[in-house]
Short mmCIF file of C-alpha atoms in Angstrom, two decimals:
data_model
loop_
_atom_site.label_atom_id
_atom_site.label_comp_id
_atom_site.label_asym_id
_atom_site.label_seq_id
_atom_site.Cartn_x
_atom_site.Cartn_y
_atom_site.Cartn_z
CA UNK W 1 54.79 -11.81 36.23
CA UNK W 2 51.65 -12.23 34.25
CA UNK W 3 49.83 -15.52 33.87
CA UNK W 4 51.40 -17.80 31.38
CA UNK W 5 51.64 -21.45 30.49
CA UNK W 6 54.80 -23.49 30.63
CA UNK W 7 54.77 -23.49 26.84
CA UNK W 8 55.15 -19.81 26.31
CA UNK W 9 57.53 -19.03 29.13
CA UNK W 10 59.85 -17.40 26.64
CA UNK W 11 57.15 -15.26 25.14
CA UNK W 12 57.31 -13.06 28.20
CA UNK W 13 56.93 -9.37 28.65
CA UNK W 14 53.21 -9.08 28.61
CA UNK W 15 53.49 -6.29 31.12
CA UNK W 16 55.42 -3.24 30.13
CA UNK W 17 58.88 -3.17 31.61
CA UNK W 18 58.50 0.53 32.32
CA UNK W 19 55.66 0.03 34.74
CA UNK W 20 57.78 -2.43 36.70
CA UNK W 21 60.85 -0.18 36.63
CA UNK W 22 58.93 2.85 37.82
CA UNK W 23 57.09 0.95 40.54
CA UNK W 24 60.39 -0.32 41.84
CA UNK W 25 61.75 3.22 41.68
CA UNK W 26 58.96 4.49 43.85
CA UNK W 27 59.57 1.69 46.32
CA UNK W 28 63.21 2.66 46.65
CA UNK W 29 62.33 6.35 46.90
CA UNK W 30 59.88 5.59 49.69
CA UNK W 31 62.44 3.51 51.58
CA UNK W 32 64.95 6.34 51.33
CA UNK W 33 62.33 8.63 52.84
CA UNK W 34 61.47 6.15 55.59
CA UNK W 35 65.01 5.31 56.60
CA UNK W 36 67.54 8.06 56.91
CA UNK W 37 70.58 5.94 56.45
CA UNK W 38 71.50 4.29 53.21
CA UNK W 39 72.81 1.18 54.88
CA UNK W 40 69.37 0.48 56.31
CA UNK W 41 67.76 0.90 52.91
CA UNK W 42 70.16 -1.64 51.43
CA UNK W 43 69.25 -4.04 54.18
CA UNK W 44 65.54 -3.47 53.71
CA UNK W 45 65.84 -4.29 50.05
CA UNK W 46 67.85 -7.41 50.60
CA UNK W 47 67.88 -8.69 54.12
CA UNK W 48 66.22 -11.64 55.80
CA UNK W 49 62.98 -9.82 56.44
CA UNK W 50 63.36 -7.36 53.63
CA UNK W 51 61.58 -7.14 50.31
CA UNK W 52 63.74 -9.30 48.07
CA UNK W 53 64.03 -12.30 50.31
CA UNK W 54 60.30 -12.52 50.81
CA UNK W 55 59.63 -12.16 47.11
CA UNK W 56 62.10 -14.97 46.43
CA UNK W 57 60.38 -17.36 48.81
CA UNK W 58 57.20 -17.07 46.78
CA UNK W 59 58.58 -16.51 43.33
CA UNK W 60 60.47 -19.80 43.33
CA UNK W 61 57.21 -21.76 43.37
CA UNK W 62 55.99 -19.82 40.38
CA UNK W 63 59.20 -20.61 38.55
CA UNK W 64 59.05 -24.32 39.41
CA UNK W 65 55.39 -24.62 38.47
CA UNK W 66 55.86 -22.95 35.13
CA UNK W 67 59.13 -24.43 33.98
CA UNK W 68 58.57 -27.91 35.39
CA UNK W 69 62.23 -28.06 36.42
CA UNK W 70 63.58 -30.49 38.95
CA UNK W 71 66.05 -30.25 41.79
CA UNK W 72 69.57 -29.01 41.08
CA UNK W 73 72.44 -31.20 42.12
CA UNK W 74 75.29 -28.88 41.29
CA UNK W 75 75.98 -25.19 41.00
CA UNK W 76 76.21 -25.28 37.18
CA UNK W 77 72.62 -26.43 36.95
CA UNK W 78 71.61 -23.77 39.45
CA UNK W 79 73.37 -21.13 37.37
CA UNK W 80 71.47 -22.25 34.26
CA UNK W 81 68.18 -22.01 36.08
CA UNK W 82 68.92 -18.61 37.54
CA UNK W 83 69.78 -17.49 34.03
CA UNK W 84 66.46 -18.70 32.67
CA UNK W 85 64.62 -17.14 35.62
CA UNK W 86 66.16 -13.76 34.77
CA UNK W 87 64.89 -14.19 31.24
CA UNK W 88 61.47 -15.17 32.44
CA UNK W 89 60.91 -12.46 35.03
CA UNK W 90 63.08 -9.56 33.91
CA UNK W 91 63.38 -10.21 30.18
CA UNK W 92 67.16 -10.00 30.27
CA UNK W 93 69.70 -12.64 29.43
CA UNK W 94 72.64 -12.45 31.83
CA UNK W 95 75.79 -14.39 31.05
CA UNK W 96 77.36 -16.75 33.54
CA UNK W 97 81.10 -16.26 33.99
CA UNK W 98 84.08 -16.28 36.35
CA UNK W 99 83.62 -19.69 37.91
CA UNK W 100 85.74 -20.30 40.98
CA UNK W 101 88.09 -23.27 40.94
CA UNK W 102 85.82 -25.26 43.21
CA UNK W 103 82.80 -24.57 41.00
CA UNK W 104 80.91 -23.14 43.93
CA UNK W 105 80.97 -19.49 43.01
CA UNK W 106 80.09 -17.66 39.82
CA UNK W 107 79.14 -14.28 38.42
CA UNK W 108 76.11 -13.16 36.53
CA UNK W 109 76.89 -10.38 34.09
CA UNK W 110 73.88 -8.25 33.32
CA UNK W 111 74.20 -5.86 30.36
CA UNK W 112 71.11 -3.86 31.00
CA UNK W 113 69.52 -3.94 34.39
CA UNK W 114 65.81 -3.28 33.89
CA UNK W 115 65.41 -2.17 37.50
CA UNK W 116 67.90 0.62 37.05
CA UNK W 117 66.62 2.07 33.84
CA UNK W 118 66.09 5.88 33.96
CA UNK W 119 68.05 5.94 37.22
CA UNK W 120 70.94 8.14 38.25
CA UNK W 121 72.29 8.02 41.76
CA UNK W 122 72.74 11.42 43.41
CA UNK W 123 76.10 11.93 45.14
CA UNK W 124 74.85 11.63 48.70
CA UNK W 125 73.43 8.17 47.90
CA UNK W 126 76.65 6.74 46.53
CA UNK W 127 76.47 3.92 49.05
CA UNK W 128 72.98 2.88 47.97
CA UNK W 129 72.78 -0.52 46.33
CA UNK W 130 69.86 0.40 44.17
CA UNK W 131 69.04 -3.06 42.83
CA UNK W 132 69.67 -4.84 46.10
CA UNK W 133 66.32 -6.52 45.84
CA UNK W 134 67.78 -8.99 43.32
CA UNK W 135 70.29 -10.63 45.67
CA UNK W 136 67.48 -10.99 48.18
CA UNK W 137 65.21 -12.67 45.66
CA UNK W 138 67.93 -15.13 44.64
CA UNK W 139 68.74 -15.97 48.22
CA UNK W 140 65.11 -16.48 49.19
CA UNK W 141 64.35 -18.55 46.13
CA UNK W 142 67.34 -20.86 46.56
CA UNK W 143 66.65 -21.27 50.23
CA UNK W 144 63.23 -22.70 49.40
CA UNK W 145 64.94 -25.41 47.37
CA UNK W 146 67.35 -26.01 50.24
CA UNK W 147 70.44 -24.27 48.88
CA UNK W 148 72.03 -21.58 50.97
CA UNK W 149 73.96 -19.00 49.01
CA UNK W 150 75.54 -15.63 49.45
CA UNK W 151 74.79 -13.05 46.77
CA UNK W 152 76.25 -9.61 46.32
CA UNK W 153 77.00 -6.95 43.71
CA UNK W 154 80.61 -6.78 42.57
CA UNK W 155 80.09 -4.17 39.90
CA UNK W 156 77.17 -1.89 39.32
CA UNK W 157 76.47 0.08 36.17
CA UNK W 158 74.94 2.80 38.32
CA UNK W 159 78.22 3.26 40.15
CA UNK W 160 80.10 3.86 36.94
CA UNK W 161 81.24 0.32 36.33
CA UNK W 162 81.21 -1.03 32.81
CA UNK W 163 78.63 -3.65 33.59
CA UNK W 164 76.53 -5.03 36.40
CA UNK W 165 78.05 -8.09 38.00
CA UNK W 166 76.32 -10.23 40.56
CA UNK W 167 78.39 -12.75 42.49
CA UNK W 168 76.73 -15.92 43.81
CA UNK W 169 78.49 -18.21 46.26
CA UNK W 170 77.29 -21.60 47.46
CA UNK W 171 77.42 -21.89 51.25
CA UNK W 172 75.79 -25.23 52.01
CA UNK W 173 72.85 -27.46 51.29
CA UNK W 174 70.13 -27.22 53.91
CA UNK W 175 69.79 -30.93 54.65
CA UNK W 176 67.46 -30.44 57.59
CA UNK W 177 64.87 -28.73 55.49
CA UNK W 178 65.02 -31.26 52.68
CA UNK W 179 61.55 -32.73 52.11
CA UNK W 180 61.23 -36.51 52.36
CA UNK W 181 61.76 -38.34 49.10
CA UNK W 182 63.88 -35.59 47.59
CA UNK W 183 67.57 -36.13 46.99
CA UNK U 1 35.15 -32.22 37.19
CA UNK U 2 33.89 -35.80 36.97
CA UNK U 3 35.31 -38.42 39.26
CA UNK U 4 37.22 -36.05 41.53
CA UNK U 5 36.20 -36.16 45.16
CA UNK U 6 38.62 -33.87 46.91
CA UNK U 7 41.73 -31.79 46.56
CA UNK U 8 44.14 -31.28 49.44
CA UNK U 9 47.23 -29.13 49.78
CA UNK U 10 49.64 -30.07 52.56
CA UNK U 11 52.36 -27.67 53.68
CA UNK U 12 56.03 -28.51 54.05
CA UNK U 13 55.52 -29.32 57.70
CA UNK U 14 52.54 -31.62 57.15
CA UNK U 15 49.74 -29.20 57.96
CA UNK U 16 46.60 -29.08 55.87
CA UNK U 17 46.57 -25.67 54.23
CA UNK U 18 43.81 -26.15 51.70
CA UNK U 19 40.94 -28.54 51.10
CA UNK U 20 38.22 -28.57 48.52
CA UNK U 21 35.46 -31.16 48.20
CA UNK U 22 33.58 -31.60 44.94
CA UNK U 23 30.22 -31.91 46.68
CA UNK U 24 28.29 -32.83 43.57
CA UNK U 25 30.45 -35.95 43.13
CA UNK U 26 29.52 -37.34 46.52
CA UNK U 27 26.51 -39.62 46.40
CA UNK U 28 24.27 -39.37 49.42
CA UNK U 29 24.30 -42.53 51.51
CA UNK U 30 21.42 -41.46 53.72
CA UNK U 31 18.71 -44.00 54.51
CA UNK U 32 15.59 -43.20 56.52
CA UNK U 33 13.33 -45.86 57.98
CA UNK U 34 10.66 -46.33 60.63
CA UNK U 35 11.43 -48.97 63.25
CA UNK U 36 9.25 -50.77 65.74
CA UNK U 37 10.31 -52.15 69.12
CA UNK U 38 12.72 -53.85 69.62
CA UNK U 39 15.29 -52.27 67.39
CA UNK U 40 16.94 -54.89 65.20
CA UNK U 41 20.03 -52.84 64.33
CA UNK U 42 22.86 -52.98 66.84
CA UNK U 43 24.09 -49.48 67.70
CA UNK U 44 27.17 -48.45 69.62
CA UNK U 45 28.89 -45.24 70.47
CA UNK U 46 32.08 -45.24 68.36
CA UNK U 47 34.32 -42.26 67.55
CA UNK U 48 31.83 -39.88 69.13
CA UNK U 49 29.03 -41.02 66.87
CA UNK U 50 26.16 -43.42 67.37
CA UNK U 51 27.17 -46.03 64.80
CA UNK U 52 25.72 -49.23 63.35
CA UNK U 53 28.07 -52.01 64.45
CA UNK U 54 26.02 -55.07 63.45
CA UNK U 55 22.78 -56.04 61.78
CA UNK U 56 22.93 -54.79 58.25
CA UNK U 57 19.50 -54.38 56.57
CA UNK U 58 17.59 -52.36 53.98
CA UNK U 59 20.60 -50.37 52.87
CA UNK U 60 21.65 -49.55 56.40
CA UNK U 61 25.23 -50.74 56.55
CA UNK U 62 27.73 -51.35 59.28
CA UNK U 63 29.65 -48.16 59.86
CA UNK U 64 26.75 -45.84 59.17
CA UNK U 65 26.12 -43.20 61.79
CA UNK U 66 22.76 -42.26 63.23
CA UNK U 67 22.05 -38.83 61.77
CA UNK U 68 18.52 -38.00 62.89
CA UNK U 69 15.69 -39.26 65.09
CA UNK U 70 12.16 -38.45 63.95
CA UNK U 71 13.59 -35.79 61.69
CA UNK U 72 15.57 -34.15 64.46
CA UNK U 73 19.28 -34.16 63.61
CA UNK U 74 21.66 -35.41 66.30
CA UNK U 75 25.34 -34.89 66.85
CA UNK U 76 27.10 -36.98 69.48
CA UNK U 77 24.97 -39.20 71.69
CA UNK U 78 22.56 -36.75 73.31
CA UNK U 79 19.24 -35.46 72.08
CA UNK U 80 17.34 -32.97 74.25
CA UNK U 81 19.50 -33.97 77.23
CA UNK U 82 18.49 -37.59 76.84
CA UNK U 83 20.98 -40.27 76.00
CA UNK U 84 20.14 -41.63 72.56
CA UNK U 85 21.07 -45.25 73.18
CA UNK U 86 20.12 -45.67 76.83
CA UNK U 87 17.04 -43.47 77.12
CA UNK U 88 15.46 -43.03 73.71
CA UNK U 89 16.13 -46.20 71.77
CA UNK U 90 15.86 -48.52 74.78
CA UNK U 91 12.45 -47.13 75.75
CA UNK U 92 9.51 -48.92 74.14
CA UNK U 93 7.23 -45.87 74.57
CA UNK U 94 9.22 -43.98 71.94
CA UNK U 95 8.37 -46.48 69.21
CA UNK U 96 7.52 -46.52 66.33
CA UNK U 97 10.53 -44.36 65.70
CA UNK U 98 11.95 -42.89 62.50
CA UNK U 99 15.72 -43.11 62.20
CA UNK U 100 18.03 -41.72 59.57
CA UNK U 101 21.39 -43.37 58.96
CA UNK U 102 24.26 -42.49 56.67
CA UNK U 103 28.00 -42.20 56.30
CA UNK U 104 29.32 -38.98 57.69
CA UNK U 105 31.76 -36.86 55.75
CA UNK U 106 35.10 -36.08 57.30
CA UNK U 107 35.19 -33.15 59.65
CA UNK U 108 37.89 -30.51 59.27
CA UNK U 109 39.71 -31.89 62.30
CA UNK U 110 39.75 -35.38 60.86
CA UNK U 111 41.10 -34.03 57.60
CA UNK U 112 43.91 -32.25 59.42
CA UNK U 113 44.80 -35.45 61.27
CA UNK U 114 44.73 -37.53 58.07
CA UNK U 115 46.86 -34.99 56.22
CA UNK U 116 49.65 -35.08 58.75
CA UNK U 117 49.38 -38.86 58.80
CA UNK U 118 49.83 -38.98 55.04
CA UNK U 119 52.78 -36.64 55.39
CA UNK U 120 54.52 -39.20 57.64
CA UNK U 121 53.55 -42.16 55.45
CA UNK U 122 55.05 -40.35 52.50
CA UNK U 123 58.29 -39.92 54.42
CA UNK U 124 58.30 -43.60 55.44
CA UNK U 125 57.86 -44.66 51.83
CA UNK U 126 60.85 -42.51 50.91
CA UNK U 127 63.09 -44.49 53.23
CA UNK U 128 62.84 -47.57 51.05
CA UNK U 129 65.64 -48.25 48.64
CA UNK U 130 65.42 -50.29 45.52
CA UNK U 131 67.76 -51.11 42.69
CA UNK U 132 65.13 -51.09 39.99
CA UNK U 133 62.81 -48.32 39.17
CA UNK U 134 62.34 -45.56 36.76
CA UNK U 135 65.30 -43.23 36.44
CA UNK U 136 64.90 -40.03 38.38
CA UNK U 137 65.98 -36.50 37.68
CA UNK U 138 65.91 -34.54 34.49
CA UNK U 139 69.61 -34.42 33.87
CA UNK U 140 70.28 -37.96 32.77
CA UNK U 141 70.21 -40.26 35.74
CA UNK U 142 73.02 -41.92 33.89
CA UNK U 143 73.54 -45.62 33.41
CA UNK U 144 75.95 -45.75 36.32
CA UNK U 145 73.40 -44.38 38.70
CA UNK U 146 70.69 -46.73 37.52
CA UNK U 147 72.70 -49.79 38.36
CA UNK U 148 73.26 -48.80 41.95
CA UNK U 149 70.65 -48.51 44.62
CA UNK U 150 68.14 -45.73 44.28
CA UNK U 151 66.33 -44.00 47.05
CA UNK U 152 62.61 -44.00 46.56
CA UNK U 153 60.40 -40.98 46.20
CA UNK U 154 57.40 -40.80 48.49
CA UNK U 155 53.93 -42.11 47.69
CA UNK U 156 52.75 -40.96 44.27
CA UNK U 157 49.65 -43.09 43.86
CA UNK U 158 47.63 -44.94 46.45
CA UNK U 159 44.69 -47.14 45.49
CA UNK U 160 41.85 -48.71 47.44
CA UNK U 161 38.83 -50.64 46.23
CA UNK U 162 36.89 -47.50 45.53
CA UNK U 163 39.14 -44.50 45.26
CA UNK U 164 42.57 -43.46 44.16
CA UNK U 165 44.84 -40.85 45.68
CA UNK U 166 47.41 -39.06 43.56
CA UNK U 167 50.15 -37.00 45.15
CA UNK U 168 52.60 -34.48 43.77
CA UNK U 169 55.35 -33.16 46.02
CA UNK U 170 57.02 -30.04 44.72
CA UNK U 171 60.75 -29.41 45.01
CA UNK U 172 60.04 -27.09 47.90
CA UNK U 173 58.10 -29.79 49.75
CA UNK U 174 54.47 -28.77 49.33
CA UNK U 175 52.16 -31.70 48.58
CA UNK U 176 49.16 -31.62 46.28
CA UNK U 177 46.67 -34.46 46.67
CA UNK U 178 43.74 -35.49 44.54
CA UNK U 179 41.25 -38.11 45.68
CA UNK U 180 39.37 -39.50 42.70
CA UNK U 181 37.14 -42.28 41.49
CA UNK U 182 38.68 -45.43 40.03
CA UNK U 183 36.67 -44.98 36.84
CA UNK U 184 38.64 -41.93 35.70
CA UNK U 185 42.15 -42.20 34.21
CA UNK U 186 44.84 -42.85 36.79
CA UNK U 187 47.26 -40.26 35.52
CA UNK U 188 46.70 -36.96 37.28
CA UNK U 189 50.05 -35.32 36.52
CA UNK U 190 48.63 -32.58 34.35
CA UNK U 191 45.83 -31.77 36.75
CA UNK U 192 48.22 -31.75 39.71
CA UNK U 193 50.61 -29.41 37.91
CA UNK U 194 47.72 -27.18 36.98
CA UNK U 195 46.66 -26.96 40.62
CA UNK U 196 50.29 -26.19 41.54
CA UNK U 197 50.23 -23.34 39.05
CA UNK U 198 46.96 -22.03 40.45
CA UNK U 199 48.48 -22.18 43.93
CA UNK U 200 51.50 -20.16 42.86
CA UNK U 201 49.37 -17.62 41.04
CA UNK U 202 46.50 -17.13 43.42
CA UNK U 203 47.79 -18.09 46.85
CA UNK U 204 51.45 -17.07 46.78
CA UNK U 205 50.97 -13.85 44.84
CA UNK U 206 48.44 -12.68 47.36
CA UNK U 207 50.47 -10.30 49.53
CA UNK U 208 48.17 -10.96 52.48
CA UNK U 209 48.83 -14.69 52.43
CA UNK U 210 51.54 -15.83 54.81
CA UNK U 211 53.44 -18.95 53.84
CA UNK U 212 52.41 -22.30 55.32
CA UNK U 213 49.15 -20.92 56.68
CA UNK U 214 45.71 -22.14 55.59
CA UNK U 215 44.59 -20.70 52.29
CA UNK U 216 41.26 -18.94 52.52
CA UNK U 217 39.33 -18.61 49.34
CA UNK U 218 35.98 -17.18 48.42
CA UNK U 219 34.89 -19.32 45.54
CA UNK U 220 36.46 -21.78 43.18
CA UNK U 221 34.77 -24.00 40.65
CA UNK U 222 36.72 -27.01 39.54
#
């Protein structure tokens, strides 16, 4: 998340990915120490007042300022932007797939999850959603642009699945919070 | 930066969260003069200031506030427990008297009030609909949409006889305002976007900053 101009958004990765991965690892390790039960750790990483959500609330402004992108009016546009945000902040290029019939639900397939590099889950933590910060970030970020979504992991590479799949479902548009002059 | 008077950031709810005045761009309006009895400038107590209401002379203009008496600064209408208008200026024994007049800069409270007022004006402007205008949205506001009625954005530029106000509202609803001189180019898009970027980098990435609260900063040179 280093400083950059809108022009060189793609020329990312000024900070080593490893530093980020390891810092995140220590955050998760600390949470596991602080909370005995895995369920609580998952919540902390994702939930309303947890880490991811709060990061999302702030990160969305950074994304908007640097990409100069406007408001989304359908889920396809949103999917595109989430895709480019992944590229910008995590340096990965997830593919968008598995659209629902109503076009309100889709999956992000992530080949290599930079958060989970060098990570193996021990048996007693099989319930841990290691990268649960990501759903939180997406939810927080979209909420700031008045879109309420539900985000969850369907498949996780760490759990032995072939790939990491993130499911995003549109719930509703937050009309009350819509700023004046924005449609 | 030449021609820029002030920068304001208004939160989603209309609260002033940041204000910066380019002090070196403000020209001092202060005028100091010695008067003899009777005083030929009409003074009244308006908006908690002793203000010139009539009798413009020697650069002292209507609307100027009385800032100091014989070099002693005053705020409000009292000086040393004496009423400025009734006791000091009405008493012939105090003359000749040296008075300093000038326009007073906005106080923080006034700025907060004006910010929330602008917030509402912006919303009122957005209620207007029009069938002509520039197409909105990045993803082709297609021909079909352009023929129908379009809802207006809020106020983007506001001009008076001696300043211009440019406003950028972000998708999340934060407003960035620049008050500038009419002599500088009207287009402030790049500057506004730059300030937005600075806000995201230096305010939002500060873990001790809570959203929608005033932004405290140590120093910033524009």
